[in-house]
Amino acid sequence: MSSKSGLRKKIEDDIGRKILEKHCSRGDEFSSPIMIPPIPNSKFFDKLPKDSLEGANVQEKEHQDGYVAEVELYRYFEETKGNHLVVHQLEYTHEQYSVFLPEHHCNTKKCKKGPEKHLCHKKAREIEGECDFVVMGDHYVAVFEVKGLSLQQTNEDNIKFKGCCDSALTQRKRTKDFIKSIEPSVMIFEFTVFPNISKDEVDESYLCDETILFSNDLMNLVSIVDSFEEWSSLGSVSVMDGSRCCLLGLWCINLENKWDFSSCSFPKCLKDVDKKLRYALITRKLVDEAKSKDYPKKKKVPTATLR
Protein backbone atom coordinates (compact mmCIF):
# COMPACT_ATOMS: atom_id res chain seq x y z
CA MET A 1 0.00 0.00 0.00
CA SER A 2 1.46 3.38 -1.00
CA SER A 3 2.10 6.03 1.60
CA LYS A 4 -0.05 9.15 1.76
CA SER A 5 0.83 12.07 -0.47
CA GLY A 6 2.18 15.19 1.21
CA LEU A 7 -1.06 17.15 0.77
CA ARG A 8 -3.28 14.29 1.94
CA LYS A 9 -1.11 13.84 5.05
CA LYS A 10 -1.42 17.57 5.69
CA ILE A 11 -5.24 17.46 5.31
CA GLU A 12 -5.85 14.27 7.29
CA ASP A 13 -3.12 14.21 9.95
CA ASP A 14 -1.66 17.69 10.39
CA ILE A 15 -5.05 19.47 10.29
CA GLY A 16 -8.02 17.12 10.57
CA ARG A 17 -6.73 14.89 13.36
CA LYS A 18 -5.77 17.87 15.52
CA ILE A 19 -9.23 19.42 15.05
CA LEU A 20 -10.85 16.09 15.91
CA GLU A 21 -8.82 15.72 19.10
CA LYS A 22 -9.21 19.33 20.27
CA HIS A 23 -12.74 20.28 19.22
CA CYS A 24 -14.64 17.03 18.58
CA SER A 25 -13.75 14.75 21.49
CA ARG A 26 -16.11 14.58 24.44
CA GLY A 27 -17.85 12.06 26.66
CA ASP A 28 -20.85 9.93 25.76
CA GLU A 29 -23.01 11.86 28.23
CA PHE A 30 -23.51 14.62 25.64
CA SER A 31 -26.63 14.31 23.48
CA SER A 32 -26.20 17.34 21.22
CA PRO A 33 -24.28 17.67 17.96
CA ILE A 34 -20.80 19.12 17.57
CA MET A 35 -21.08 22.04 15.15
CA ILE A 36 -18.09 23.03 12.98
CA PRO A 37 -17.87 26.03 12.90
CA PRO A 38 -19.58 26.66 16.28
CA ILE A 39 -21.65 29.49 14.74
CA PRO A 40 -22.49 30.04 11.04
CA ASN A 41 -19.83 31.80 9.01
CA SER A 42 -21.18 35.35 8.72
CA LYS A 43 -21.48 36.37 5.07
CA PHE A 44 -24.23 38.99 5.26
CA PHE A 45 -25.35 41.53 7.86
CA ASP A 46 -27.95 43.48 5.96
CA LYS A 47 -30.97 42.56 3.88
CA LEU A 48 -30.99 43.68 0.28
CA PRO A 49 -34.39 45.07 -0.77
CA LYS A 50 -36.64 42.87 -2.88
CA ASP A 51 -37.71 45.73 -5.12
CA SER A 52 -35.63 47.90 -7.45
CA LEU A 53 -32.78 45.40 -7.77
CA GLU A 54 -30.70 45.42 -10.94
CA GLY A 55 -27.33 44.36 -12.25
CA ALA A 56 -24.97 42.65 -9.81
CA ASN A 57 -27.39 43.19 -6.90
CA VAL A 58 -29.81 40.63 -8.37
CA GLN A 59 -27.18 37.89 -8.14
CA GLU A 60 -26.05 39.19 -4.75
CA LYS A 61 -29.64 38.87 -3.49
CA GLU A 62 -29.74 35.25 -4.67
CA HIS A 63 -26.50 34.53 -2.79
CA GLN A 64 -27.96 36.21 0.28
CA ASP A 65 -31.15 34.13 0.14
CA GLY A 66 -29.04 31.00 -0.15
CA TYR A 67 -27.00 31.96 2.89
CA VAL A 68 -30.11 32.74 4.95
CA ALA A 69 -31.49 29.31 4.01
CA GLU A 70 -28.25 27.66 5.18
CA VAL A 71 -28.38 29.47 8.52
CA GLU A 72 -31.96 28.31 9.00
CA LEU A 73 -30.94 24.69 8.45
CA TYR A 74 -27.92 25.21 10.73
CA ARG A 75 -30.30 26.18 13.54
CA TYR A 76 -32.39 23.08 12.93
CA PHE A 77 -29.29 20.90 13.14
CA GLU A 78 -28.47 22.46 16.51
CA GLU A 79 -31.77 21.06 17.81
CA THR A 80 -31.01 17.47 16.75
CA LYS A 81 -30.09 14.86 19.34
CA GLY A 82 -27.13 12.54 19.43
CA ASN A 83 -23.37 12.77 19.51
CA HIS A 84 -22.85 13.44 15.81
CA LEU A 85 -20.64 15.93 13.97
CA VAL A 86 -22.12 18.62 11.67
CA VAL A 87 -19.72 20.38 9.28
CA HIS A 88 -21.04 23.52 7.57
CA GLN A 89 -19.69 24.95 4.30
CA LEU A 90 -17.19 22.41 3.06
CA GLU A 91 -15.30 23.76 0.03
CA TYR A 92 -12.31 22.30 -1.81
CA THR A 93 -10.03 22.97 -4.77
CA HIS A 94 -9.24 20.70 -7.71
CA GLU A 95 -5.83 19.98 -6.22
CA GLN A 96 -7.26 19.02 -2.82
CA TYR A 97 -10.02 16.83 -4.30
CA SER A 98 -7.54 15.11 -6.65
CA VAL A 99 -5.52 13.89 -3.67
CA PHE A 100 -8.41 11.52 -2.92
CA LEU A 101 -9.78 11.05 -6.45
CA PRO A 102 -6.92 11.63 -8.90
CA GLU A 103 -8.94 10.53 -11.95
CA HIS A 104 -12.39 12.09 -11.66
CA HIS A 105 -14.56 13.32 -14.50
CA CYS A 106 -15.08 16.91 -15.58
CA ASN A 107 -18.45 18.35 -14.53
CA THR A 108 -18.14 21.80 -16.12
CA LYS A 109 -21.32 22.79 -17.97
CA LYS A 110 -20.77 23.35 -21.69
CA CYS A 111 -17.13 22.32 -21.40
CA LYS A 112 -14.98 23.23 -24.41
CA LYS A 113 -13.89 19.61 -24.67
CA GLY A 114 -17.45 18.58 -25.43
CA PRO A 115 -20.25 16.72 -23.63
CA GLU A 116 -18.47 13.33 -23.70
CA LYS A 117 -17.02 12.09 -20.42
CA HIS A 118 -13.41 13.18 -19.91
CA LEU A 119 -11.06 13.71 -16.99
CA CYS A 120 -11.35 16.93 -15.02
CA HIS A 121 -8.92 19.59 -16.23
CA LYS A 122 -9.46 22.44 -13.77
CA LYS A 123 -6.49 24.38 -12.46
CA ALA A 124 -4.97 23.27 -9.16
CA ARG A 125 -6.33 26.17 -7.05
CA GLU A 126 -9.67 26.38 -8.87
CA ILE A 127 -12.76 25.50 -6.79
CA GLU A 128 -13.73 21.91 -7.55
CA GLY A 129 -16.88 21.77 -5.46
CA GLU A 130 -18.61 22.42 -2.16
CA CYS A 131 -21.12 20.91 0.21
CA ASP A 132 -23.39 22.92 2.48
CA PHE A 133 -23.62 20.34 5.29
CA VAL A 134 -21.97 17.01 6.06
CA VAL A 135 -23.31 15.12 9.09
CA MET A 136 -21.26 12.25 10.52
CA GLY A 137 -22.71 9.75 12.97
CA ASP A 138 -21.34 6.48 14.32
CA HIS A 139 -22.39 4.45 11.27
CA TYR A 140 -23.32 6.94 8.57
CA VAL A 141 -22.50 10.11 6.70
CA ALA A 142 -25.29 12.41 5.45
CA VAL A 143 -24.85 15.04 2.74
CA PHE A 144 -27.16 18.08 2.55
CA GLU A 145 -27.25 20.62 -0.28
CA VAL A 146 -29.31 23.75 0.51
CA LYS A 147 -31.05 25.92 -2.07
CA GLY A 148 -32.41 29.36 -1.13
CA LEU A 149 -34.80 29.51 -4.10
CA SER A 150 -38.19 31.16 -3.51
CA LEU A 151 -40.90 30.59 -6.11
CA GLN A 152 -42.54 33.69 -7.59
CA GLN A 153 -45.58 32.03 -9.19
CA THR A 154 -44.26 32.66 -12.71
CA ASN A 155 -43.63 30.46 -15.73
CA GLU A 156 -39.94 30.35 -14.85
CA ASP A 157 -40.51 28.68 -11.47
CA ASN A 158 -40.39 25.11 -12.75
CA ILE A 159 -37.25 25.79 -14.82
CA LYS A 160 -35.44 27.36 -11.85
CA PHE A 161 -36.54 24.59 -9.48
CA LYS A 162 -35.35 21.85 -11.84
CA GLY A 163 -32.06 23.69 -12.34
CA CYS A 164 -31.52 23.83 -8.58
CA CYS A 165 -32.29 20.11 -8.24
CA ASP A 166 -29.84 19.22 -11.01
CA SER A 167 -26.99 21.35 -9.67
CA ALA A 168 -27.53 20.00 -6.14
CA LEU A 169 -27.47 16.44 -7.48
CA THR A 170 -24.10 17.13 -9.10
CA GLN A 171 -22.68 18.51 -5.86
CA ARG A 172 -24.10 15.62 -3.85
CA LYS A 173 -22.47 13.06 -6.14
CA ARG A 174 -19.12 14.81 -5.98
CA THR A 175 -19.17 14.76 -2.17
CA LYS A 176 -20.37 11.14 -2.07
CA ASP A 177 -17.54 10.07 -4.38
CA PHE A 178 -15.06 11.81 -2.11
CA ILE A 179 -16.39 10.03 1.01
CA LYS A 180 -16.50 6.65 -0.75
CA SER A 181 -12.85 7.10 -1.76
CA ILE A 182 -11.99 7.07 1.96
CA GLU A 183 -14.50 4.48 3.21
CA PRO A 184 -16.14 2.53 0.35
CA SER A 185 -18.55 0.62 2.64
CA VAL A 186 -19.93 3.48 4.71
CA MET A 187 -23.67 4.20 4.40
CA ILE A 188 -24.39 7.63 2.91
CA PHE A 189 -27.69 9.53 3.02
CA GLU A 190 -28.16 12.53 0.74
CA PHE A 191 -30.67 15.36 0.47
CA THR A 192 -31.43 18.60 -1.32
CA VAL A 193 -33.18 21.09 0.97
CA PHE A 194 -35.48 23.98 -0.03
CA PRO A 195 -36.20 25.87 3.24
CA ASN A 196 -38.12 28.64 1.38
CA ILE A 197 -40.47 26.33 -0.55
CA SER A 198 -43.36 24.25 0.77
CA LYS A 199 -44.66 21.04 -0.75
CA ASP A 200 -47.81 22.83 -1.89
CA GLU A 201 -45.80 25.04 -4.26
CA VAL A 202 -44.18 22.36 -6.43
CA ASP A 203 -45.34 19.80 -8.96
CA GLU A 204 -46.48 16.54 -7.39
CA SER A 205 -43.83 14.61 -9.32
CA TYR A 206 -41.14 16.06 -7.04
CA LEU A 207 -42.90 14.84 -3.89
CA CYS A 208 -42.07 11.25 -4.82
CA ASP A 209 -38.36 11.97 -4.42
CA GLU A 210 -37.55 11.33 -0.75
CA THR A 211 -34.14 13.00 -1.13
CA ILE A 212 -35.79 16.42 -1.59
CA LEU A 213 -36.81 18.18 1.63
CA PHE A 214 -39.11 21.22 1.82
CA SER A 215 -39.92 23.75 4.55
CA ASN A 216 -42.63 21.37 5.84
CA ASP A 217 -40.00 18.68 6.45
CA LEU A 218 -37.62 20.77 8.55
CA MET A 219 -39.86 20.47 11.61
CA ASN A 220 -39.13 16.73 11.45
CA LEU A 221 -35.35 17.06 11.02
CA VAL A 222 -34.70 15.65 14.50
CA SER A 223 -36.52 12.41 13.68
CA ILE A 224 -34.93 12.29 10.21
CA VAL A 225 -31.42 12.44 11.70
CA ASP A 226 -32.42 9.89 14.36
CA SER A 227 -33.45 7.49 11.61
CA PHE A 228 -29.98 7.67 10.04
CA GLU A 229 -28.37 5.94 12.99
CA GLU A 230 -31.22 3.46 13.30
CA TRP A 231 -31.01 2.35 9.66
CA SER A 232 -27.23 2.50 9.31
CA SER A 233 -26.48 0.51 12.47
CA LEU A 234 -28.07 -2.60 10.90
CA GLY A 235 -24.93 -4.21 9.56
CA SER A 236 -23.18 -1.05 8.35
CA VAL A 237 -19.53 -0.33 9.06
CA SER A 238 -18.59 2.31 11.60
CA VAL A 239 -17.46 5.72 10.42
CA MET A 240 -13.74 5.66 11.11
CA ASP A 241 -11.71 8.57 12.44
CA GLY A 242 -9.95 8.71 9.08
CA SER A 243 -13.12 9.94 7.39
CA ARG A 244 -13.73 12.55 10.06
CA CYS A 245 -10.13 13.74 9.89
CA CYS A 246 -10.20 14.05 6.09
CA LEU A 247 -13.48 16.01 6.11
CA LEU A 248 -12.39 18.29 8.95
CA GLY A 249 -9.01 18.91 7.35
CA LEU A 250 -10.61 19.66 3.99
CA TRP A 251 -12.99 22.10 5.71
CA CYS A 252 -10.18 23.97 7.48
CA ILE A 253 -7.58 24.19 4.71
CA ASN A 254 -7.89 27.17 2.36
CA LEU A 255 -7.28 27.65 -1.36
CA GLU A 256 -3.54 28.22 -0.77
CA ASN A 257 -3.31 25.01 1.30
CA LYS A 258 -2.86 26.97 4.54
CA TRP A 259 -5.03 26.73 7.62
CA ASP A 260 -5.98 28.38 10.89
CA PHE A 261 -7.06 26.12 13.77
CA SER A 262 -8.79 29.04 15.48
CA SER A 263 -11.50 28.86 12.79
CA CYS A 264 -13.03 26.09 14.92
CA SER A 265 -13.16 28.23 18.05
CA PHE A 266 -16.14 30.21 19.29
CA PRO A 267 -14.08 33.35 20.17
CA LYS A 268 -12.59 33.47 16.64
CA CYS A 269 -16.07 33.26 15.08
CA LEU A 270 -17.36 36.09 17.29
CA LYS A 271 -14.30 38.20 16.49
CA ASP A 272 -14.96 37.68 12.78
CA VAL A 273 -18.58 38.85 13.18
CA ASP A 274 -17.41 41.90 15.13
CA LYS A 275 -14.91 42.89 12.41
CA LYS A 276 -17.48 42.60 9.66
CA LEU A 277 -19.95 44.70 11.61
CA ARG A 278 -17.39 47.43 12.38
CA TYR A 279 -16.28 47.68 8.76
CA ALA A 280 -19.83 47.38 7.37
CA LEU A 281 -19.03 44.26 5.34
CA ILE A 282 -22.65 43.55 4.53
CA THR A 283 -22.39 41.65 1.25
CA ARG A 284 -20.42 38.59 0.18
CA LYS A 285 -18.48 40.68 -2.34
CA LEU A 286 -17.32 43.11 0.35
CA VAL A 287 -16.41 40.24 2.66
CA ASP A 288 -14.30 38.57 -0.05
CA GLU A 289 -12.58 41.86 -0.93
CA ALA A 290 -11.77 42.52 2.72
CA LYS A 291 -10.31 39.04 3.15
CA SER A 292 -7.81 39.71 0.38
CA LYS A 293 -6.78 42.91 2.15
CA ASP A 294 -6.93 41.43 5.67
CA TYR A 295 -9.57 44.01 6.61
CA PRO A 296 -8.96 47.75 6.14
CA LYS A 297 -7.31 49.73 8.88
CA LYS A 298 -9.30 52.51 10.45
CA LYS A 299 -8.43 55.92 9.07
CA LYS A 300 -7.23 58.46 11.59
CA VAL A 301 -9.53 61.45 11.84
CA PRO A 302 -7.54 64.71 11.88
CA THR A 303 -7.90 66.60 15.10
CA ALA A 304 -9.22 70.15 14.79
CA THR A 305 -6.82 72.79 16.09
CA LEU A 306 -8.22 75.51 18.34
CA ARG A 307 -7.01 78.99 17.59
CSV table of C-alpha atoms in Angstrom, one decimal:
chain,number,residue,atom,x,y,z
A,1,MET,CA,0.0,0.0,0.0
A,2,SER,CA,1.5,3.4,-1.0
A,3,SER,CA,2.1,6.0,1.6
A,4,LYS,CA,0.0,9.2,1.8
A,5,SER,CA,0.8,12.1,-0.5
A,6,GLY,CA,2.2,15.2,1.2
A,7,LEU,CA,-1.1,17.2,0.8
A,8,ARG,CA,-3.3,14.3,1.9
A,9,LYS,CA,-1.1,13.8,5.0
A,10,LYS,CA,-1.4,17.6,5.7
A,11,ILE,CA,-5.2,17.5,5.3
A,12,GLU,CA,-5.8,14.3,7.3
A,13,ASP,CA,-3.1,14.2,9.9
A,14,ASP,CA,-1.7,17.7,10.4
A,15,ILE,CA,-5.0,19.5,10.3
A,16,GLY,CA,-8.0,17.1,10.6
A,17,ARG,CA,-6.7,14.9,13.4
A,18,LYS,CA,-5.8,17.9,15.5
A,19,ILE,CA,-9.2,19.4,15.1
A,20,LEU,CA,-10.9,16.1,15.9
A,21,GLU,CA,-8.8,15.7,19.1
A,22,LYS,CA,-9.2,19.3,20.3
A,23,HIS,CA,-12.7,20.3,19.2
A,24,CYS,CA,-14.6,17.0,18.6
A,25,SER,CA,-13.8,14.8,21.5
A,26,ARG,CA,-16.1,14.6,24.4
A,27,GLY,CA,-17.9,12.1,26.7
A,28,ASP,CA,-20.8,9.9,25.8
A,29,GLU,CA,-23.0,11.9,28.2
A,30,PHE,CA,-23.5,14.6,25.6
A,31,SER,CA,-26.6,14.3,23.5
A,32,SER,CA,-26.2,17.3,21.2
A,33,PRO,CA,-24.3,17.7,18.0
A,34,ILE,CA,-20.8,19.1,17.6
A,35,MET,CA,-21.1,22.0,15.1
A,36,ILE,CA,-18.1,23.0,13.0
A,37,PRO,CA,-17.9,26.0,12.9
A,38,PRO,CA,-19.6,26.7,16.3
A,39,ILE,CA,-21.6,29.5,14.7
A,40,PRO,CA,-22.5,30.0,11.0
A,41,ASN,CA,-19.8,31.8,9.0
A,42,SER,CA,-21.2,35.3,8.7
A,43,LYS,CA,-21.5,36.4,5.1
A,44,PHE,CA,-24.2,39.0,5.3
A,45,PHE,CA,-25.3,41.5,7.9
A,46,ASP,CA,-28.0,43.5,6.0
A,47,LYS,CA,-31.0,42.6,3.9
A,48,LEU,CA,-31.0,43.7,0.3
A,49,PRO,CA,-34.4,45.1,-0.8
A,50,LYS,CA,-36.6,42.9,-2.9
A,51,ASP,CA,-37.7,45.7,-5.1
A,52,SER,CA,-35.6,47.9,-7.4
A,53,LEU,CA,-32.8,45.4,-7.8
A,54,GLU,CA,-30.7,45.4,-10.9
A,55,GLY,CA,-27.3,44.4,-12.3
A,56,ALA,CA,-25.0,42.7,-9.8
A,57,ASN,CA,-27.4,43.2,-6.9
A,58,VAL,CA,-29.8,40.6,-8.4
A,59,GLN,CA,-27.2,37.9,-8.1
A,60,GLU,CA,-26.0,39.2,-4.8
A,61,LYS,CA,-29.6,38.9,-3.5
A,62,GLU,CA,-29.7,35.3,-4.7
A,63,HIS,CA,-26.5,34.5,-2.8
A,64,GLN,CA,-28.0,36.2,0.3
A,65,ASP,CA,-31.2,34.1,0.1
A,66,GLY,CA,-29.0,31.0,-0.2
A,67,TYR,CA,-27.0,32.0,2.9
A,68,VAL,CA,-30.1,32.7,4.9
A,69,ALA,CA,-31.5,29.3,4.0
A,70,GLU,CA,-28.3,27.7,5.2
A,71,VAL,CA,-28.4,29.5,8.5
A,72,GLU,CA,-32.0,28.3,9.0
A,73,LEU,CA,-30.9,24.7,8.5
A,74,TYR,CA,-27.9,25.2,10.7
A,75,ARG,CA,-30.3,26.2,13.5
A,76,TYR,CA,-32.4,23.1,12.9
A,77,PHE,CA,-29.3,20.9,13.1
A,78,GLU,CA,-28.5,22.5,16.5
A,79,GLU,CA,-31.8,21.1,17.8
A,80,THR,CA,-31.0,17.5,16.8
A,81,LYS,CA,-30.1,14.9,19.3
A,82,GLY,CA,-27.1,12.5,19.4
A,83,ASN,CA,-23.4,12.8,19.5
A,84,HIS,CA,-22.8,13.4,15.8
A,85,LEU,CA,-20.6,15.9,14.0
A,86,VAL,CA,-22.1,18.6,11.7
A,87,VAL,CA,-19.7,20.4,9.3
A,88,HIS,CA,-21.0,23.5,7.6
A,89,GLN,CA,-19.7,25.0,4.3
A,90,LEU,CA,-17.2,22.4,3.1
A,91,GLU,CA,-15.3,23.8,0.0
A,92,TYR,CA,-12.3,22.3,-1.8
A,93,THR,CA,-10.0,23.0,-4.8
A,94,HIS,CA,-9.2,20.7,-7.7
A,95,GLU,CA,-5.8,20.0,-6.2
A,96,GLN,CA,-7.3,19.0,-2.8
A,97,TYR,CA,-10.0,16.8,-4.3
A,98,SER,CA,-7.5,15.1,-6.6
A,99,VAL,CA,-5.5,13.9,-3.7
A,100,PHE,CA,-8.4,11.5,-2.9
A,101,LEU,CA,-9.8,11.1,-6.4
A,102,PRO,CA,-6.9,11.6,-8.9
A,103,GLU,CA,-8.9,10.5,-12.0
A,104,HIS,CA,-12.4,12.1,-11.7
A,105,HIS,CA,-14.6,13.3,-14.5
A,106,CYS,CA,-15.1,16.9,-15.6
A,107,ASN,CA,-18.5,18.3,-14.5
A,108,THR,CA,-18.1,21.8,-16.1
A,109,LYS,CA,-21.3,22.8,-18.0
A,110,LYS,CA,-20.8,23.3,-21.7
A,111,CYS,CA,-17.1,22.3,-21.4
A,112,LYS,CA,-15.0,23.2,-24.4
A,113,LYS,CA,-13.9,19.6,-24.7
A,114,GLY,CA,-17.4,18.6,-25.4
A,115,PRO,CA,-20.2,16.7,-23.6
A,116,GLU,CA,-18.5,13.3,-23.7
A,117,LYS,CA,-17.0,12.1,-20.4
A,118,HIS,CA,-13.4,13.2,-19.9
A,119,LEU,CA,-11.1,13.7,-17.0
A,120,CYS,CA,-11.3,16.9,-15.0
A,121,HIS,CA,-8.9,19.6,-16.2
A,122,LYS,CA,-9.5,22.4,-13.8
A,123,LYS,CA,-6.5,24.4,-12.5
A,124,ALA,CA,-5.0,23.3,-9.2
A,125,ARG,CA,-6.3,26.2,-7.0
A,126,GLU,CA,-9.7,26.4,-8.9
A,127,ILE,CA,-12.8,25.5,-6.8
A,128,GLU,CA,-13.7,21.9,-7.6
A,129,GLY,CA,-16.9,21.8,-5.5
A,130,GLU,CA,-18.6,22.4,-2.2
A,131,CYS,CA,-21.1,20.9,0.2
A,132,ASP,CA,-23.4,22.9,2.5
A,133,PHE,CA,-23.6,20.3,5.3
A,134,VAL,CA,-22.0,17.0,6.1
A,135,VAL,CA,-23.3,15.1,9.1
A,136,MET,CA,-21.3,12.2,10.5
A,137,GLY,CA,-22.7,9.8,13.0
A,138,ASP,CA,-21.3,6.5,14.3
A,139,HIS,CA,-22.4,4.4,11.3
A,140,TYR,CA,-23.3,6.9,8.6
A,141,VAL,CA,-22.5,10.1,6.7
A,142,ALA,CA,-25.3,12.4,5.5
A,143,VAL,CA,-24.9,15.0,2.7
A,144,PHE,CA,-27.2,18.1,2.5
A,145,GLU,CA,-27.3,20.6,-0.3
A,146,VAL,CA,-29.3,23.7,0.5
A,147,LYS,CA,-31.0,25.9,-2.1
A,148,GLY,CA,-32.4,29.4,-1.1
A,149,LEU,CA,-34.8,29.5,-4.1
A,150,SER,CA,-38.2,31.2,-3.5
A,151,LEU,CA,-40.9,30.6,-6.1
A,152,GLN,CA,-42.5,33.7,-7.6
A,153,GLN,CA,-45.6,32.0,-9.2
A,154,THR,CA,-44.3,32.7,-12.7
A,155,ASN,CA,-43.6,30.5,-15.7
A,156,GLU,CA,-39.9,30.3,-14.8
A,157,ASP,CA,-40.5,28.7,-11.5
A,158,ASN,CA,-40.4,25.1,-12.8
A,159,ILE,CA,-37.2,25.8,-14.8
A,160,LYS,CA,-35.4,27.4,-11.8
A,161,PHE,CA,-36.5,24.6,-9.5
A,162,LYS,CA,-35.4,21.8,-11.8
A,163,GLY,CA,-32.1,23.7,-12.3
A,164,CYS,CA,-31.5,23.8,-8.6
A,165,CYS,CA,-32.3,20.1,-8.2
A,166,ASP,CA,-29.8,19.2,-11.0
A,167,SER,CA,-27.0,21.4,-9.7
A,168,ALA,CA,-27.5,20.0,-6.1
A,169,LEU,CA,-27.5,16.4,-7.5
A,170,THR,CA,-24.1,17.1,-9.1
A,171,GLN,CA,-22.7,18.5,-5.9
A,172,ARG,CA,-24.1,15.6,-3.8
A,173,LYS,CA,-22.5,13.1,-6.1
A,174,ARG,CA,-19.1,14.8,-6.0
A,175,THR,CA,-19.2,14.8,-2.2
A,176,LYS,CA,-20.4,11.1,-2.1
A,177,ASP,CA,-17.5,10.1,-4.4
A,178,PHE,CA,-15.1,11.8,-2.1
A,179,ILE,CA,-16.4,10.0,1.0
A,180,LYS,CA,-16.5,6.7,-0.8
A,181,SER,CA,-12.8,7.1,-1.8
A,182,ILE,CA,-12.0,7.1,2.0
A,183,GLU,CA,-14.5,4.5,3.2
A,184,PRO,CA,-16.1,2.5,0.4
A,185,SER,CA,-18.6,0.6,2.6
A,186,VAL,CA,-19.9,3.5,4.7
A,187,MET,CA,-23.7,4.2,4.4
A,188,ILE,CA,-24.4,7.6,2.9
A,189,PHE,CA,-27.7,9.5,3.0
A,190,GLU,CA,-28.2,12.5,0.7
A,191,PHE,CA,-30.7,15.4,0.5
A,192,THR,CA,-31.4,18.6,-1.3
A,193,VAL,CA,-33.2,21.1,1.0
A,194,PHE,CA,-35.5,24.0,0.0
A,195,PRO,CA,-36.2,25.9,3.2
A,196,ASN,CA,-38.1,28.6,1.4
A,197,ILE,CA,-40.5,26.3,-0.6
A,198,SER,CA,-43.4,24.3,0.8
A,199,LYS,CA,-44.7,21.0,-0.7
A,200,ASP,CA,-47.8,22.8,-1.9
A,201,GLU,CA,-45.8,25.0,-4.3
A,202,VAL,CA,-44.2,22.4,-6.4
A,203,ASP,CA,-45.3,19.8,-9.0
A,204,GLU,CA,-46.5,16.5,-7.4
A,205,SER,CA,-43.8,14.6,-9.3
A,206,TYR,CA,-41.1,16.1,-7.0
A,207,LEU,CA,-42.9,14.8,-3.9
A,208,CYS,CA,-42.1,11.3,-4.8
A,209,ASP,CA,-38.4,12.0,-4.4
A,210,GLU,CA,-37.5,11.3,-0.7
A,211,THR,CA,-34.1,13.0,-1.1
A,212,ILE,CA,-35.8,16.4,-1.6
A,213,LEU,CA,-36.8,18.2,1.6
A,214,PHE,CA,-39.1,21.2,1.8
A,215,SER,CA,-39.9,23.7,4.5
A,216,ASN,CA,-42.6,21.4,5.8
A,217,ASP,CA,-40.0,18.7,6.4
A,218,LEU,CA,-37.6,20.8,8.5
A,219,MET,CA,-39.9,20.5,11.6
A,220,ASN,CA,-39.1,16.7,11.4
A,221,LEU,CA,-35.4,17.1,11.0
A,222,VAL,CA,-34.7,15.6,14.5
A,223,SER,CA,-36.5,12.4,13.7
A,224,ILE,CA,-34.9,12.3,10.2
A,225,VAL,CA,-31.4,12.4,11.7
A,226,ASP,CA,-32.4,9.9,14.4
A,227,SER,CA,-33.5,7.5,11.6
A,228,PHE,CA,-30.0,7.7,10.0
A,229,GLU,CA,-28.4,5.9,13.0
A,230,GLU,CA,-31.2,3.5,13.3
A,231,TRP,CA,-31.0,2.4,9.7
A,232,SER,CA,-27.2,2.5,9.3
A,233,SER,CA,-26.5,0.5,12.5
A,234,LEU,CA,-28.1,-2.6,10.9
A,235,GLY,CA,-24.9,-4.2,9.6
A,236,SER,CA,-23.2,-1.1,8.4
A,237,VAL,CA,-19.5,-0.3,9.1
A,238,SER,CA,-18.6,2.3,11.6
A,239,VAL,CA,-17.5,5.7,10.4
A,240,MET,CA,-13.7,5.7,11.1
A,241,ASP,CA,-11.7,8.6,12.4
A,242,GLY,CA,-10.0,8.7,9.1
A,243,SER,CA,-13.1,9.9,7.4
A,244,ARG,CA,-13.7,12.6,10.1
A,245,CYS,CA,-10.1,13.7,9.9
A,246,CYS,CA,-10.2,14.1,6.1
A,247,LEU,CA,-13.5,16.0,6.1
A,248,LEU,CA,-12.4,18.3,8.9
A,249,GLY,CA,-9.0,18.9,7.3
A,250,LEU,CA,-10.6,19.7,4.0
A,251,TRP,CA,-13.0,22.1,5.7
A,252,CYS,CA,-10.2,24.0,7.5
A,253,ILE,CA,-7.6,24.2,4.7
A,254,ASN,CA,-7.9,27.2,2.4
A,255,LEU,CA,-7.3,27.6,-1.4
A,256,GLU,CA,-3.5,28.2,-0.8
A,257,ASN,CA,-3.3,25.0,1.3
A,258,LYS,CA,-2.9,27.0,4.5
A,259,TRP,CA,-5.0,26.7,7.6
A,260,ASP,CA,-6.0,28.4,10.9
A,261,PHE,CA,-7.1,26.1,13.8
A,262,SER,CA,-8.8,29.0,15.5
A,263,SER,CA,-11.5,28.9,12.8
A,264,CYS,CA,-13.0,26.1,14.9
A,265,SER,CA,-13.2,28.2,18.1
A,266,PHE,CA,-16.1,30.2,19.3
A,267,PRO,CA,-14.1,33.3,20.2
A,268,LYS,CA,-12.6,33.5,16.6
A,269,CYS,CA,-16.1,33.3,15.1
A,270,LEU,CA,-17.4,36.1,17.3
A,271,LYS,CA,-14.3,38.2,16.5
A,272,ASP,CA,-15.0,37.7,12.8
A,273,VAL,CA,-18.6,38.8,13.2
A,274,ASP,CA,-17.4,41.9,15.1
A,275,LYS,CA,-14.9,42.9,12.4
A,276,LYS,CA,-17.5,42.6,9.7
A,277,LEU,CA,-19.9,44.7,11.6
A,278,ARG,CA,-17.4,47.4,12.4
A,279,TYR,CA,-16.3,47.7,8.8
A,280,ALA,CA,-19.8,47.4,7.4
A,281,LEU,CA,-19.0,44.3,5.3
A,282,ILE,CA,-22.7,43.6,4.5
A,283,THR,CA,-22.4,41.6,1.3
A,284,ARG,CA,-20.4,38.6,0.2
A,285,LYS,CA,-18.5,40.7,-2.3
A,286,LEU,CA,-17.3,43.1,0.4
A,287,VAL,CA,-16.4,40.2,2.7
A,288,ASP,CA,-14.3,38.6,-0.1
A,289,GLU,CA,-12.6,41.9,-0.9
A,290,ALA,CA,-11.8,42.5,2.7
A,291,LYS,CA,-10.3,39.0,3.1
A,292,SER,CA,-7.8,39.7,0.4
A,293,LYS,CA,-6.8,42.9,2.2
A,294,ASP,CA,-6.9,41.4,5.7
A,295,TYR,CA,-9.6,44.0,6.6
A,296,PRO,CA,-9.0,47.8,6.1
A,297,LYS,CA,-7.3,49.7,8.9
A,298,LYS,CA,-9.3,52.5,10.5
A,299,LYS,CA,-8.4,55.9,9.1
A,300,LYS,CA,-7.2,58.5,11.6
A,301,VAL,CA,-9.5,61.4,11.8
A,302,PRO,CA,-7.5,64.7,11.9
A,303,THR,CA,-7.9,66.6,15.1
A,304,ALA,CA,-9.2,70.1,14.8
A,305,THR,CA,-6.8,72.8,16.1
A,306,LEU,CA,-8.2,75.5,18.3
A,307,ARG,CA,-7.0,79.0,17.6
